Amino acid sequence: MQQKIKKIINKKNKSKIVSLTAYSKNIATILDDFCDIILVGDSLGSVLYNYKSTREVSLDTMIEHSKSVRMGIKKSLMVVDMPHNTYRNSKEALKNAKKIMSKTKCDAVKLEGGKKISQIVRTLVKNNIPVMGHLGLLPQSDKNFKFKGKKIFEKNKILKDAKLLETAGAFSIVLECVKTSLAKIVTKKIDIPTIGIGSSNNCDGQILVFDDFIGLNPIDVRFVKKYSNIKKVMTNAVSNYAKDVRKKVFPLKKHSYN
Ligand code: KIV
């Protein structure tokens, strides 16, 4: 097992795992100093491309953004989402995961689902491709985006799926929008770390979508704490630039080649 993956697993019950998404080099460079894991999430479909769902994201789009992100990372573990319809069976998953790994030089891939994909996870891990799981709200397949774990059958299924993913060899599991009490149980019952998004502080780590928490993406959901209002900062900059150009105070001599 890769040293970097071992380091992430060893953090369980010791220190919280810090994770964020990135879709480009400059952002990845900022995150790398502070994060343990940087995820090139297929959330880029909604955040950058305004797609109706992440289902529209292609493998090539993920690869191009990941190549950019790779250039910004020196130390963090880089994980790339496998997009919808790229892992419908073991053969397809292995071919596409190998392509992602070789073209982007990432450290691991992430797949959504439990029992349905456990054999696929096993195949990838056997072929030395580290896998991060993703349970709870599954944007690639869920019809309604409600938090999970309220109903008993849902709770049992998520717990069972988490154990299946662990047995299949996943090195960690994202828990998206899972009820606080269920996040606690899952985190306790498995030996690999859980990374929560909207799943309380009962998880071993946290992840947020970068554009959401810096206040660039106009999203208003309970689990996103806004750490900045970058939209305001950017709006001011653009407004000042427009004024300067119109008043002919930009560019000055010092910005020009004489
Ligand atoms: O696509 C993504 O950004 C994700 C995170 C929300 C975990 O899967």
Tab-separated table of C-alpha atoms and ligand atoms in Angstrom:
chain	number	residue	atom	x	y	z
A	1	MET	CA	0.000	0.000	0.000
A	2	GLN	CA	1.221	3.530	-0.860
A	3	GLN	CA	2.778	5.463	2.050
A	4	LYS	CA	0.409	8.384	1.445
A	5	ILE	CA	-2.648	6.132	1.739
A	6	LYS	CA	-1.305	4.525	4.928
A	7	LYS	CA	-0.820	7.989	6.413
A	8	ILE	CA	-4.491	8.827	5.793
A	9	ILE	CA	-5.712	5.557	7.347
A	10	ASN	CA	-3.430	6.074	10.353
A	11	LYS	CA	-5.095	9.371	11.137
A	12	LYS	CA	-8.260	7.565	12.250
A	13	ASN	CA	-8.876	8.175	15.954
A	14	LYS	CA	-5.772	10.402	16.084
A	15	SER	CA	-6.281	13.573	14.091
A	16	LYS	CA	-9.028	14.889	11.823
A	17	ILE	CA	-8.556	14.624	8.071
A	18	VAL	CA	-8.836	17.929	6.193
A	19	SER	CA	-10.072	17.769	2.638
A	20	LEU	CA	-11.371	20.135	-0.064
A	21	THR	CA	-12.144	19.928	-3.755
A	22	ALA	CA	-10.074	21.643	-6.444
A	23	TYR	CA	-10.517	21.815	-10.188
A	24	SER	CA	-7.396	23.760	-11.219
A	25	LYS	CA	-3.708	24.256	-10.447
A	26	ASN	CA	-3.826	27.674	-8.755
A	27	ILE	CA	-6.499	26.607	-6.286
A	28	ALA	CA	-4.756	23.277	-5.616
A	29	THR	CA	-1.556	25.178	-4.804
A	30	ILE	CA	-3.356	27.132	-2.065
A	31	LEU	CA	-5.022	24.030	-0.624
A	32	ASP	CA	-1.944	21.825	-0.657
A	33	ASP	CA	-0.327	23.532	2.352
A	34	PHE	CA	-3.355	22.876	4.553
A	35	CYS	CA	-5.128	19.756	3.284
A	36	ASP	CA	-4.536	16.042	3.700
A	37	ILE	CA	-6.686	15.148	0.689
A	38	ILE	CA	-7.534	17.167	-2.423
A	39	LEU	CA	-10.428	15.784	-4.439
A	40	VAL	CA	-11.062	16.584	-8.080
A	41	GLY	CA	-14.799	16.111	-7.635
A	42	ASP	CA	-17.296	15.635	-10.415
A	43	SER	CA	-19.143	18.454	-8.637
A	44	LEU	CA	-17.249	20.522	-11.220
A	45	GLY	CA	-20.163	19.629	-13.518
A	46	SER	CA	-22.534	21.840	-11.546
A	47	VAL	CA	-19.999	24.294	-10.112
A	48	LEU	CA	-18.089	25.140	-13.312
A	49	TYR	CA	-20.201	23.908	-16.212
A	50	ASN	CA	-23.719	24.566	-14.931
A	51	TYR	CA	-24.816	21.031	-15.846
A	52	LYS	CA	-28.119	19.891	-14.363
A	53	SER	CA	-26.350	17.003	-12.655
A	54	THR	CA	-22.937	15.404	-12.269
A	55	ARG	CA	-24.189	12.656	-14.593
A	56	GLU	CA	-23.218	14.807	-17.576
A	57	VAL	CA	-19.528	14.993	-16.628
A	58	SER	CA	-17.241	13.104	-19.015
A	59	LEU	CA	-14.073	11.144	-18.317
A	60	ASP	CA	-12.041	13.511	-20.512
A	61	THR	CA	-13.268	16.574	-18.579
A	62	MET	CA	-12.245	14.943	-15.294
A	63	ILE	CA	-8.841	14.073	-16.734
A	64	GLU	CA	-8.124	17.581	-18.058
A	65	HIS	CA	-9.016	19.276	-14.744
A	66	SER	CA	-7.061	16.651	-12.817
A	67	LYS	CA	-3.945	17.270	-14.907
A	68	SER	CA	-4.180	20.918	-13.957
A	69	VAL	CA	-4.742	20.119	-10.251
A	70	ARG	CA	-1.795	17.690	-10.244
A	71	MET	CA	0.549	20.570	-11.093
A	72	GLY	CA	-0.484	22.378	-7.890
A	73	ILE	CA	-0.027	19.466	-5.455
A	74	LYS	CA	3.225	18.591	-3.733
A	75	LYS	CA	2.156	16.726	-0.594
A	76	SER	CA	-1.570	16.103	-0.319
A	77	LEU	CA	-3.241	12.889	-1.417
A	78	MET	CA	-4.912	13.527	-4.763
A	79	VAL	CA	-8.194	11.714	-5.414
A	80	VAL	CA	-10.148	11.887	-8.682
A	81	ASP	CA	-13.866	11.143	-9.033
A	82	MET	CA	-14.788	8.505	-11.594
A	83	PRO	CA	-17.710	10.042	-13.454
A	84	HIS	CA	-21.125	8.436	-14.032
A	85	ASN	CA	-21.199	5.536	-16.501
A	86	THR	CA	-17.457	4.947	-16.360
A	87	TYR	CA	-17.596	2.056	-13.848
A	88	ARG	CA	-20.685	0.020	-14.760
A	89	ASN	CA	-18.748	-3.250	-14.492
A	90	SER	CA	-15.284	-4.342	-13.358
A	91	LYS	CA	-13.792	-4.392	-16.866
A	92	GLU	CA	-14.997	-0.890	-17.709
A	93	ALA	CA	-13.989	0.436	-14.278
A	94	LEU	CA	-10.490	-1.024	-14.507
A	95	LYS	CA	-9.901	0.366	-18.000
A	96	ASN	CA	-11.102	3.848	-17.022
A	97	ALA	CA	-9.425	3.920	-13.608
A	98	LYS	CA	-6.118	2.935	-15.221
A	99	LYS	CA	-6.592	5.775	-17.725
A	100	ILE	CA	-7.287	8.269	-14.922
A	101	MET	CA	-4.288	7.088	-12.892
A	102	SER	CA	-1.842	7.142	-15.795
A	103	LYS	CA	-2.967	10.412	-17.395
A	104	THR	CA	-3.395	12.436	-14.207
A	105	LYS	CA	-0.832	10.809	-11.891
A	106	CYS	CA	-3.400	10.962	-9.085
A	107	ASP	CA	-3.078	8.761	-5.989
A	108	ALA	CA	-6.585	7.285	-5.896
A	109	VAL	CA	-10.051	7.307	-7.451
A	110	LYS	CA	-13.474	7.778	-5.842
A	111	LEU	CA	-16.616	5.824	-6.747
A	112	GLU	CA	-20.194	6.275	-5.539
A	113	GLY	CA	-22.186	3.351	-4.157
A	114	GLY	CA	-22.120	0.327	-1.863
A	115	LYS	CA	-23.027	-3.301	-2.537
A	116	LYS	CA	-23.512	-2.647	-6.263
A	117	ILE	CA	-19.893	-1.578	-6.695
A	118	SER	CA	-18.141	-3.674	-4.051
A	119	GLN	CA	-16.849	-6.231	-6.610
A	120	ILE	CA	-15.606	-3.335	-8.763
A	121	VAL	CA	-13.769	-1.844	-5.790
A	122	ARG	CA	-12.191	-5.241	-5.127
A	123	THR	CA	-10.983	-5.464	-8.739
A	124	LEU	CA	-9.459	-1.962	-8.686
A	125	VAL	CA	-7.712	-2.522	-5.351
A	126	LYS	CA	-6.341	-5.875	-6.570
A	127	ASN	CA	-4.858	-3.963	-9.480
A	128	ASN	CA	-3.135	-1.491	-7.132
A	129	ILE	CA	-5.634	1.310	-7.657
A	130	PRO	CA	-6.553	2.835	-4.278
A	131	VAL	CA	-10.277	3.519	-3.911
A	132	MET	CA	-12.210	6.007	-1.815
A	133	GLY	CA	-15.892	5.092	-1.391
A	134	HIS	CA	-18.857	7.461	-1.263
A	135	LEU	CA	-22.105	6.664	0.618
A	136	GLY	CA	-25.180	8.562	1.800
A	137	LEU	CA	-26.400	11.060	-0.736
A	138	LEU	CA	-25.147	9.891	-4.120
A	139	PRO	CA	-25.355	12.758	-6.651
A	140	GLN	CA	-24.670	10.442	-9.622
A	141	SER	CA	-27.718	8.263	-8.961
A	142	ASP	CA	-30.073	9.826	-6.384
A	143	LYS	CA	-33.264	11.445	-7.653
A	144	ASN	CA	-33.918	13.613	-4.603
A	145	PHE	CA	-31.180	15.324	-2.644
A	146	LYS	CA	-32.382	14.662	0.921
A	147	PHE	CA	-30.233	13.711	3.871
A	148	LYS	CA	-29.935	9.959	4.522
A	149	GLY	CA	-30.333	7.741	7.531
A	150	LYS	CA	-33.752	8.783	8.811
A	151	LYS	CA	-35.411	5.521	7.845
A	152	ILE	CA	-34.299	2.245	9.424
A	153	PHE	CA	-33.752	0.462	6.105
A	154	GLU	CA	-31.632	3.374	4.869
A	155	LYS	CA	-29.573	3.287	8.054
A	156	ASN	CA	-28.983	-0.464	7.850
A	157	LYS	CA	-28.089	-0.268	4.176
A	158	ILE	CA	-25.509	2.494	4.645
A	159	LEU	CA	-23.885	0.642	7.542
A	160	LYS	CA	-23.816	-2.621	5.579
A	161	ASP	CA	-22.453	-0.847	2.487
A	162	ALA	CA	-19.697	0.804	4.534
A	163	LYS	CA	-18.576	-2.588	5.819
A	164	LEU	CA	-18.710	-4.058	2.308
A	165	LEU	CA	-16.548	-1.234	0.939
A	166	GLU	CA	-14.050	-1.693	3.736
A	167	THR	CA	-13.867	-5.442	3.094
A	168	ALA	CA	-13.464	-4.782	-0.637
A	169	GLY	CA	-10.365	-2.725	0.175
A	170	ALA	CA	-11.482	0.924	0.070
A	171	PHE	CA	-9.109	3.110	2.117
A	172	SER	CA	-11.732	5.662	3.206
A	173	ILE	CA	-15.382	6.564	2.639
A	174	VAL	CA	-17.037	9.932	1.998
A	175	LEU	CA	-20.334	10.179	3.880
A	176	GLU	CA	-22.527	12.783	2.198
A	177	CYS	CA	-25.545	14.221	4.037
A	178	VAL	CA	-25.848	11.390	6.538
A	179	LYS	CA	-27.721	11.822	9.816
A	180	THR	CA	-25.462	12.696	12.764
A	181	SER	CA	-26.221	9.499	14.725
A	182	LEU	CA	-25.623	7.277	11.697
A	183	ALA	CA	-22.310	9.006	10.875
A	184	LYS	CA	-21.241	8.188	14.426
A	185	ILE	CA	-22.164	4.514	14.131
A	186	VAL	CA	-20.537	4.050	10.702
A	187	THR	CA	-17.353	5.805	11.832
A	188	LYS	CA	-17.171	3.582	14.899
A	189	LYS	CA	-17.922	0.324	13.116
A	190	ILE	CA	-15.283	0.548	10.393
A	191	ASP	CA	-11.495	0.790	10.663
A	192	ILE	CA	-11.003	3.077	7.654
A	193	PRO	CA	-11.656	6.839	7.945
A	194	THR	CA	-14.980	8.460	7.092
A	195	ILE	CA	-14.858	11.879	5.456
A	196	GLY	CA	-18.037	13.849	6.060
A	197	ILE	CA	-19.845	16.440	3.995
A	198	GLY	CA	-23.047	17.475	5.711
A	199	SER	CA	-22.582	14.501	8.045
A	200	SER	CA	-21.615	16.145	11.353
A	201	ASN	CA	-18.360	16.165	13.288
A	202	ASN	CA	-18.753	12.460	14.037
A	203	CYS	CA	-16.689	11.686	10.936
A	204	ASP	CA	-12.911	11.200	10.871
A	205	GLY	CA	-12.504	14.112	8.482
A	206	GLN	CA	-14.368	16.783	6.553
A	207	ILE	CA	-14.646	17.824	2.931
A	208	LEU	CA	-16.339	20.810	1.273
A	209	VAL	CA	-16.656	21.964	-2.313
A	210	PHE	CA	-14.156	24.813	-2.704
A	211	ASP	CA	-16.357	27.261	-4.622
A	212	ASP	CA	-19.150	26.792	-2.051
A	213	PHE	CA	-17.211	27.573	1.108
A	214	ILE	CA	-15.359	30.581	-0.306
A	215	GLY	CA	-18.673	32.129	-1.286
A	216	LEU	CA	-18.220	32.036	-5.060
A	217	ASN	CA	-20.954	29.507	-5.790
A	218	PRO	CA	-24.375	30.896	-4.795
A	219	ILE	CA	-25.362	27.863	-2.744
A	220	ASP	CA	-27.296	28.113	0.487
A	221	VAL	CA	-27.351	24.798	2.325
A	222	ARG	CA	-27.044	24.122	6.031
A	223	PHE	CA	-23.760	22.207	5.913
A	224	VAL	CA	-21.751	24.799	3.998
A	225	LYS	CA	-20.059	27.294	6.294
A	226	LYS	CA	-18.980	30.318	4.268
A	227	TYR	CA	-15.354	31.071	5.181
A	228	SER	CA	-15.094	34.042	2.843
A	229	ASN	CA	-17.130	36.249	0.582
A	230	ILE	CA	-14.777	36.015	-2.349
A	231	LYS	CA	-17.538	37.029	-4.745
A	232	LYS	CA	-17.570	40.472	-3.098
A	233	VAL	CA	-13.761	40.765	-3.328
A	234	MET	CA	-13.830	39.792	-7.008
A	235	THR	CA	-16.728	42.108	-7.797
A	236	ASN	CA	-14.822	45.042	-6.241
A	237	ALA	CA	-11.715	44.212	-8.258
A	238	VAL	CA	-13.612	44.009	-11.549
A	239	SER	CA	-15.533	47.203	-10.769
A	240	ASN	CA	-12.277	49.086	-9.977
A	241	TYR	CA	-10.617	47.787	-13.150
A	242	ALA	CA	-13.583	48.874	-15.293
A	243	LYS	CA	-13.525	52.366	-13.695
A	244	ASP	CA	-9.741	52.696	-14.201
A	245	VAL	CA	-9.877	51.711	-17.866
A	246	ARG	CA	-12.735	54.124	-18.563
A	247	LYS	CA	-11.016	56.953	-16.664
A	248	LYS	CA	-7.777	56.124	-18.526
A	249	VAL	CA	-5.851	55.603	-15.270
A	250	PHE	CA	-4.977	52.053	-16.222
A	251	PRO	CA	-2.554	51.194	-17.688
A	252	LEU	CA	-0.010	53.737	-16.451
A	253	LYS	CA	3.504	54.170	-17.778
A	254	LYS	CA	4.766	51.614	-15.212
A	255	HIS	CA	2.491	48.971	-16.728
A	256	SER	CA	3.821	49.656	-20.230
A	257	TYR	CA	7.000	48.810	-22.181
A	258	ASN	CA	8.898	51.878	-23.356
B	1	KIV	O1	-17.926	15.738	-6.420
B	1	KIV	C1	-17.571	16.154	-5.294
B	1	KIV	O2	-17.096	17.283	-5.130
B	1	KIV	C2	-17.753	15.245	-4.166
B	1	KIV	C3	-17.667	15.848	-2.799
B	1	KIV	C4	-18.923	16.577	-2.529
B	1	KIV	C5	-17.376	14.858	-1.780
B	1	KIV	O3	-17.999	14.105	-4.342
